[in-house]
PDB file of C-alpha atoms in Angstrom:
ATOM      1  CA  UNK A   1      18.053  18.147 -53.918  1.00 72.00           C
ATOM      2  CA  UNK A   2      16.624  21.467 -55.019  1.00 85.00           C
ATOM      3  CA  UNK A   3      13.319  23.319 -53.081  1.00 86.00           C
ATOM      4  CA  UNK A   4      10.606  22.003 -53.493  1.00 84.00           C
ATOM      5  CA  UNK A   5      12.254  18.625 -52.823  1.00 86.00           C
ATOM      6  CA  UNK A   6      13.668  19.490 -49.627  1.00 84.00           C
ATOM      7  CA  UNK A   7      10.032  21.158 -48.460  1.00 83.00           C
ATOM      8  CA  UNK A   8       8.389  17.713 -49.338  1.00 85.00           C
ATOM      9  CA  UNK A   9      10.898  15.518 -47.515  1.00 84.00           C
ATOM     10  CA  UNK A  10      10.457  17.647 -44.157  1.00 84.00           C
ATOM     11  CA  UNK A  11       6.687  17.422 -44.751  1.00 84.00           C
ATOM     12  CA  UNK A  12       7.019  13.652 -45.034  1.00 84.00           C
ATOM     13  CA  UNK A  13       8.999  13.471 -41.982  1.00 83.00           C
ATOM     14  CA  UNK A  14       6.904  15.390 -40.001  1.00 81.00           C
ATOM     15  CA  UNK A  15       3.737  13.998 -41.303  1.00 83.00           C
ATOM     16  CA  UNK A  16       2.903  11.615 -38.527  1.00 82.00           C
ATOM     17  CA  UNK A  17       4.214  13.532 -35.774  1.00 80.00           C
ATOM     18  CA  UNK A  18       1.786  15.836 -35.943  1.00 82.00           C
ATOM     19  CA  UNK A  19      -1.209  13.475 -36.897  1.00 82.00           C
ATOM     20  CA  UNK A  20      -0.501  11.697 -33.420  1.00 80.00           C
ATOM     21  CA  UNK A  21      -0.092  15.711 -31.398  1.00 79.00           C
ATOM     22  CA  UNK A  22      -3.542  16.483 -33.585  1.00 84.00           C
ATOM     23  CA  UNK A  23      -5.202  13.319 -32.056  1.00 79.00           C
ATOM     24  CA  UNK A  24      -4.187  13.740 -29.055  1.00 77.00           C
ATOM     25  CA  UNK A  25      -5.343  17.365 -28.494  1.00 79.00           C
ATOM     26  CA  UNK A  26      -8.332  16.669 -29.972  1.00 81.00           C
ATOM     27  CA  UNK A  27      -8.377  13.654 -27.764  1.00 80.00           C
ATOM     28  CA  UNK A  28      -7.269  15.530 -24.536  1.00 77.00           C
ATOM     29  CA  UNK A  29     -10.348  15.376 -22.317  1.00 78.00           C
ATOM     30  CA  UNK A  30     -11.439  11.834 -22.613  1.00 75.00           C
ATOM     31  CA  UNK A  31      -7.720  10.922 -22.406  1.00 68.00           C
ATOM     32  CA  UNK A  32      -7.498  12.788 -18.969  1.00 68.00           C
ATOM     33  CA  UNK A  33     -10.660  11.303 -17.523  1.00 67.00           C
ATOM     34  CA  UNK A  34      -9.152   7.903 -18.433  1.00 65.00           C
ATOM     35  CA  UNK A  35      -6.345   8.150 -16.871  1.00 58.00           C
ATOM     36  CA  UNK A  36      -7.537   9.820 -13.294  1.00 57.00           C
ATOM     37  CA  UNK A  37     -10.322   6.881 -13.317  1.00 57.00           C
ATOM     38  CA  UNK A  38      -7.449   3.602 -13.658  1.00 53.00           C
ATOM     39  CA  UNK A  39      -7.341   1.902 -10.375  1.00 50.00           C
ATOM     40  CA  UNK A  40      -3.889  -0.361 -11.522  1.00 51.00           C
ATOM     41  CA  UNK A  41      -1.487   0.249 -13.340  1.00 53.00           C
ATOM     42  CA  UNK A  42       1.350  -2.712 -13.803  1.00 53.00           C
ATOM     43  CA  UNK A  43       4.965  -2.631 -13.814  1.00 54.00           C
ATOM     44  CA  UNK A  44       8.006  -4.673 -13.797  1.00 47.00           C
ATOM     45  CA  UNK A  45       4.883  -6.896 -11.685  1.00 46.00           C
ATOM     46  CA  UNK A  46       4.297  -4.578  -9.280  1.00 50.00           C
ATOM     47  CA  UNK A  47       0.626  -3.826  -8.451  1.00 47.00           C
ATOM     48  CA  UNK A  48       0.195  -0.040  -8.360  1.00 54.00           C
ATOM     49  CA  UNK A  49      -2.294   0.089  -6.014  1.00 60.00           C
ATOM     50  CA  UNK A  50      -0.841   0.042  -3.064  1.00 66.00           C
ATOM     51  CA  UNK A  51      -2.069   4.050  -3.315  1.00 68.00           C
ATOM     52  CA  UNK A  52      -5.634   3.257  -3.217  1.00 70.00           C
ATOM     53  CA  UNK A  53      -5.968   0.559  -0.931  1.00 73.00           C
ATOM     54  CA  UNK A  54      -4.286   2.401   1.836  1.00 73.00           C
ATOM     55  CA  UNK A  55      -6.870   5.164   1.180  1.00 70.00           C
ATOM     56  CA  UNK A  56      -9.083   2.536   1.480  1.00 74.00           C
ATOM     57  CA  UNK A  57      -8.014   0.947   4.478  1.00 75.00           C
ATOM     58  CA  UNK A  58      -7.063   4.606   6.749  1.00 74.00           C
ATOM     59  CA  UNK A  59     -10.796   5.562   6.240  1.00 75.00           C
ATOM     60  CA  UNK A  60     -11.715   2.148   7.245  1.00 72.00           C
ATOM     61  CA  UNK A  61      -9.923   2.163  10.383  1.00 69.00           C
ATOM     62  CA  UNK A  62     -11.119   6.178  10.798  1.00 67.00           C
ATOM     63  CA  UNK A  63     -14.231   4.550  10.899  1.00 63.00           C
ATOM     64  CA  UNK A  64     -13.503   1.864  14.386  1.00 59.00           C
ATOM     65  CA  UNK A  65     -14.425   3.043  17.354  1.00 51.00           C
ATOM     66  CA  UNK A  66     -12.483   0.245  19.343  1.00 49.00           C
ATOM     67  CA  UNK A  67      -9.029   2.564  19.224  1.00 47.00           C
ATOM     68  CA  UNK A  68      -7.903   3.117  23.107  1.00 45.00           C
ATOM     69  CA  UNK A  69      -4.863   4.686  23.252  1.00 44.00           C
ATOM     70  CA  UNK A  70      -3.127   7.931  21.818  1.00 48.00           C
ATOM     71  CA  UNK A  71      -1.665   6.375  18.135  1.00 47.00           C
ATOM     72  CA  UNK A  72       0.701   9.928  17.816  1.00 50.00           C
ATOM     73  CA  UNK A  73       3.265   8.801  20.428  1.00 56.00           C
ATOM     74  CA  UNK A  74       5.899   8.677  19.200  1.00 60.00           C
ATOM     75  CA  UNK A  75       8.829   6.330  20.922  1.00 70.00           C
ATOM     76  CA  UNK A  76      12.076   5.007  19.908  1.00 80.00           C
ATOM     77  CA  UNK A  77      10.265   2.451  17.735  1.00 82.00           C
ATOM     78  CA  UNK A  78       8.906   4.890  15.684  1.00 84.00           C
ATOM     79  CA  UNK A  79      11.877   7.328  15.027  1.00 86.00           C
ATOM     80  CA  UNK A  80      13.899   3.776  13.702  1.00 89.00           C
ATOM     81  CA  UNK A  81      10.250   3.295  11.458  1.00 88.00           C
ATOM     82  CA  UNK A  82      10.527   7.230  10.448  1.00 87.00           C
ATOM     83  CA  UNK A  83      14.478   6.614   9.547  1.00 89.00           C
ATOM     84  CA  UNK A  84      14.524   3.768   7.957  1.00 90.00           C
ATOM     85  CA  UNK A  85      11.765   5.039   5.650  1.00 88.00           C
ATOM     86  CA  UNK A  86      13.817   7.944   4.380  1.00 89.00           C
ATOM     87  CA  UNK A  87      15.964   4.924   3.083  1.00 89.00           C
ATOM     88  CA  UNK A  88      13.785   2.789   2.142  1.00 88.00           C
ATOM     89  CA  UNK A  89       9.774   3.175   2.544  1.00 89.00           C
ATOM     90  CA  UNK A  90       9.674  -1.262   1.379  1.00 89.00           C
ATOM     91  CA  UNK A  91      11.805  -2.355   4.285  1.00 90.00           C
ATOM     92  CA  UNK A  92       9.869   0.609   6.475  1.00 92.00           C
ATOM     93  CA  UNK A  93       6.624  -0.878   5.939  1.00 91.00           C
ATOM     94  CA  UNK A  94       7.698  -4.642   6.703  1.00 92.00           C
ATOM     95  CA  UNK A  95       9.082  -3.699  10.153  1.00 93.00           C
ATOM     96  CA  UNK A  96       5.794  -2.033  10.295  1.00 93.00           C
ATOM     97  CA  UNK A  97       4.180  -5.143   9.257  1.00 93.00           C
ATOM     98  CA  UNK A  98       6.857  -6.788  11.966  1.00 92.00           C
ATOM     99  CA  UNK A  99       5.035  -4.926  15.111  1.00 93.00           C
ATOM    100  CA  UNK A 100       1.992  -6.627  14.114  1.00 93.00           C
ATOM    101  CA  UNK A 101       3.306 -10.038  13.812  1.00 92.00           C
ATOM    102  CA  UNK A 102       4.208  -9.466  17.712  1.00 91.00           C
ATOM    103  CA  UNK A 103       0.721  -8.091  18.402  1.00 92.00           C
ATOM    104  CA  UNK A 104      -1.453 -10.898  16.903  1.00 90.00           C
ATOM    105  CA  UNK A 105       0.916 -13.144  18.907  1.00 90.00           C
ATOM    106  CA  UNK A 106       0.471 -11.767  22.414  1.00 89.00           C
ATOM    107  CA  UNK A 107      -2.839 -11.691  22.185  1.00 89.00           C
ATOM    108  CA  UNK A 108      -3.254 -15.154  20.858  1.00 88.00           C
ATOM    109  CA  UNK A 109      -0.772 -15.603  23.532  1.00 87.00           C
ATOM    110  CA  UNK A 110      -3.292 -14.060  26.126  1.00 88.00           C
ATOM    111  CA  UNK A 111      -6.062 -16.018  24.809  1.00 87.00           C
ATOM    112  CA  UNK A 112      -3.568 -19.546  25.180  1.00 86.00           C
ATOM    113  CA  UNK A 113      -4.061 -20.093  21.881  1.00 82.00           C
ATOM    114  CA  UNK A 114      -0.810 -19.999  20.066  1.00 77.00           C
ATOM    115  CA  UNK A 115      -0.223 -23.095  18.966  1.00 73.00           C
ATOM    116  CA  UNK A 116       3.265 -22.740  17.496  1.00 69.00           C
ATOM    117  CA  UNK A 117       5.363 -19.895  18.808  1.00 68.00           C
ATOM    118  CA  UNK A 118       6.727 -19.708  14.572  1.00 69.00           C
ATOM    119  CA  UNK A 119       3.352 -19.728  12.984  1.00 78.00           C
ATOM    120  CA  UNK A 120       2.983 -17.778   9.903  1.00 86.00           C
ATOM    121  CA  UNK A 121       0.788 -14.889   9.655  1.00 86.00           C
ATOM    122  CA  UNK A 122      -1.832 -16.019   8.185  1.00 87.00           C
ATOM    123  CA  UNK A 123      -2.145 -18.568  10.376  1.00 86.00           C
ATOM    124  CA  UNK A 124      -2.361 -16.125  12.978  1.00 88.00           C
ATOM    125  CA  UNK A 125      -4.998 -13.728  11.367  1.00 89.00           C
ATOM    126  CA  UNK A 126      -7.186 -17.401  10.879  1.00 86.00           C
ATOM    127  CA  UNK A 127      -7.203 -18.351  14.182  1.00 87.00           C
ATOM    128  CA  UNK A 128      -8.551 -15.056  15.715  1.00 86.00           C
ATOM    129  CA  UNK A 129     -10.994 -15.701  13.172  1.00 86.00           C
ATOM    130  CA  UNK A 130     -11.828 -19.371  14.478  1.00 88.00           C
ATOM    131  CA  UNK A 131     -12.323 -17.975  17.588  1.00 87.00           C
ATOM    132  CA  UNK A 132     -13.711 -14.779  16.949  1.00 87.00           C
ATOM    133  CA  UNK A 133     -11.024 -12.582  18.748  1.00 87.00           C
ATOM    134  CA  UNK A 134     -11.970 -10.124  16.368  1.00 87.00           C
ATOM    135  CA  UNK A 135     -14.965  -8.665  13.900  1.00 87.00           C
ATOM    136  CA  UNK A 136     -14.823  -9.665   9.989  1.00 88.00           C
ATOM    137  CA  UNK A 137     -13.866  -5.689   9.425  1.00 89.00           C
ATOM    138  CA  UNK A 138     -10.578  -6.256  11.524  1.00 88.00           C
ATOM    139  CA  UNK A 139      -9.891  -9.324  10.297  1.00 90.00           C
ATOM    140  CA  UNK A 140     -10.634  -8.105   6.508  1.00 90.00           C
ATOM    141  CA  UNK A 141      -8.131  -5.295   7.903  1.00 90.00           C
ATOM    142  CA  UNK A 142      -5.170  -7.483   8.623  1.00 91.00           C
ATOM    143  CA  UNK A 143      -5.455  -9.252   5.742  1.00 90.00           C
ATOM    144  CA  UNK A 144      -5.160  -6.538   2.933  1.00 90.00           C
ATOM    145  CA  UNK A 145      -2.574  -5.122   5.212  1.00 91.00           C
ATOM    146  CA  UNK A 146      -0.885  -8.215   5.393  1.00 91.00           C
ATOM    147  CA  UNK A 147      -1.211  -8.000   1.195  1.00 89.00           C
ATOM    148  CA  UNK A 148       0.066  -4.767   0.982  1.00 87.00           C
ATOM    149  CA  UNK A 149       3.056  -5.630   3.046  1.00 90.00           C
ATOM    150  CA  UNK A 150       3.752  -8.839   0.061  1.00 88.00           C
ATOM    151  CA  UNK A 151       3.313  -6.429  -2.235  1.00 84.00           C
ATOM    152  CA  UNK A 152       6.784  -4.088  -0.503  1.00 85.00           C
ATOM    153  CA  UNK A 153       8.383  -7.321   0.048  1.00 85.00           C
ATOM    154  CA  UNK A 154       8.468  -8.893  -3.253  1.00 84.00           C
ATOM    155  CA  UNK A 155       8.912  -5.944  -5.788  1.00 74.00           C
ATOM    156  CA  UNK A 156      12.393  -5.502  -6.921  1.00 68.00           C
ATOM    157  CA  UNK A 157      12.530  -2.048  -7.424  1.00 65.00           C
ATOM    158  CA  UNK A 158      11.912   0.635  -4.483  1.00 65.00           C
ATOM    159  CA  UNK A 159       9.078   1.855  -6.080  1.00 71.00           C
ATOM    160  CA  UNK A 160       6.942   2.716  -2.922  1.00 79.00           C
ATOM    161  CA  UNK A 161       6.733   6.451  -1.705  1.00 83.00           C
ATOM    162  CA  UNK A 162       8.095   7.669   1.747  1.00 86.00           C
ATOM    163  CA  UNK A 163       4.985   8.855   2.442  1.00 87.00           C
ATOM    164  CA  UNK A 164       3.186   5.943   2.036  1.00 87.00           C
ATOM    165  CA  UNK A 165       5.396   4.163   4.086  1.00 88.00           C
ATOM    166  CA  UNK A 166       4.235   6.371   6.312  1.00 90.00           C
ATOM    167  CA  UNK A 167       0.742   6.110   5.690  1.00 90.00           C
ATOM    168  CA  UNK A 168       1.098   2.079   6.032  1.00 90.00           C
ATOM    169  CA  UNK A 169       2.537   2.791   9.490  1.00 92.00           C
ATOM    170  CA  UNK A 170       0.683   5.111  11.056  1.00 90.00           C
ATOM    171  CA  UNK A 171      -2.545   2.615   9.782  1.00 90.00           C
ATOM    172  CA  UNK A 172      -0.435  -0.614  11.473  1.00 91.00           C
ATOM    173  CA  UNK A 173      -0.549   1.958  14.699  1.00 92.00           C
ATOM    174  CA  UNK A 174      -3.867   2.262  14.598  1.00 89.00           C
ATOM    175  CA  UNK A 175      -4.751  -1.544  13.698  1.00 90.00           C
ATOM    176  CA  UNK A 176      -2.740  -1.874  17.054  1.00 91.00           C
ATOM    177  CA  UNK A 177      -4.638  -0.197  18.946  1.00 89.00           C
ATOM    178  CA  UNK A 178      -7.113  -2.421  17.892  1.00 88.00           C
ATOM    179  CA  UNK A 179      -5.573  -5.789  19.193  1.00 87.00           C
ATOM    180  CA  UNK A 180      -4.074  -4.331  21.775  1.00 86.00           C
ATOM    181  CA  UNK A 181      -8.151  -3.224  22.832  1.00 81.00           C
ATOM    182  CA  UNK A 182      -9.333  -6.992  22.532  1.00 73.00           C
TER     183      UNK A 182
END
């Protein structure tokens, strides 16, 4: 192999990677716009809309005026969930949802509407809606929180972050505040 053949082989081997690099360089602005506007990304059947949904729920609950006690009070349950969130954010989200279920049952029980002690969360929420104990916005928020909990419960990998678990728990405390105010 002489020098000319060697140079030709190098150019041939590098031509496609160079074309790709040039295209990426020329299209970097449109590509960055597409990526920043990306709302949904699927990886191993896990929808990555979790963060966006959390932000939407946070805005919804911040606008709600029914909260009647300090959600930032720290108790043993808070410390337990925060500690578990460091190890397994998914498990912390599931534990936080259990607090909502408990409060839903308390609300229905206090109104003598709890038909079955082992009712599933969806039937509890629907019972609250049927008896007009909560407004539609709060019902929608409960449904969204339930869906996020299902995402955390049914993902096979720890894909959620500690900060997402903490944000979810803050939303849970806000919704519990609303439920206690009813």
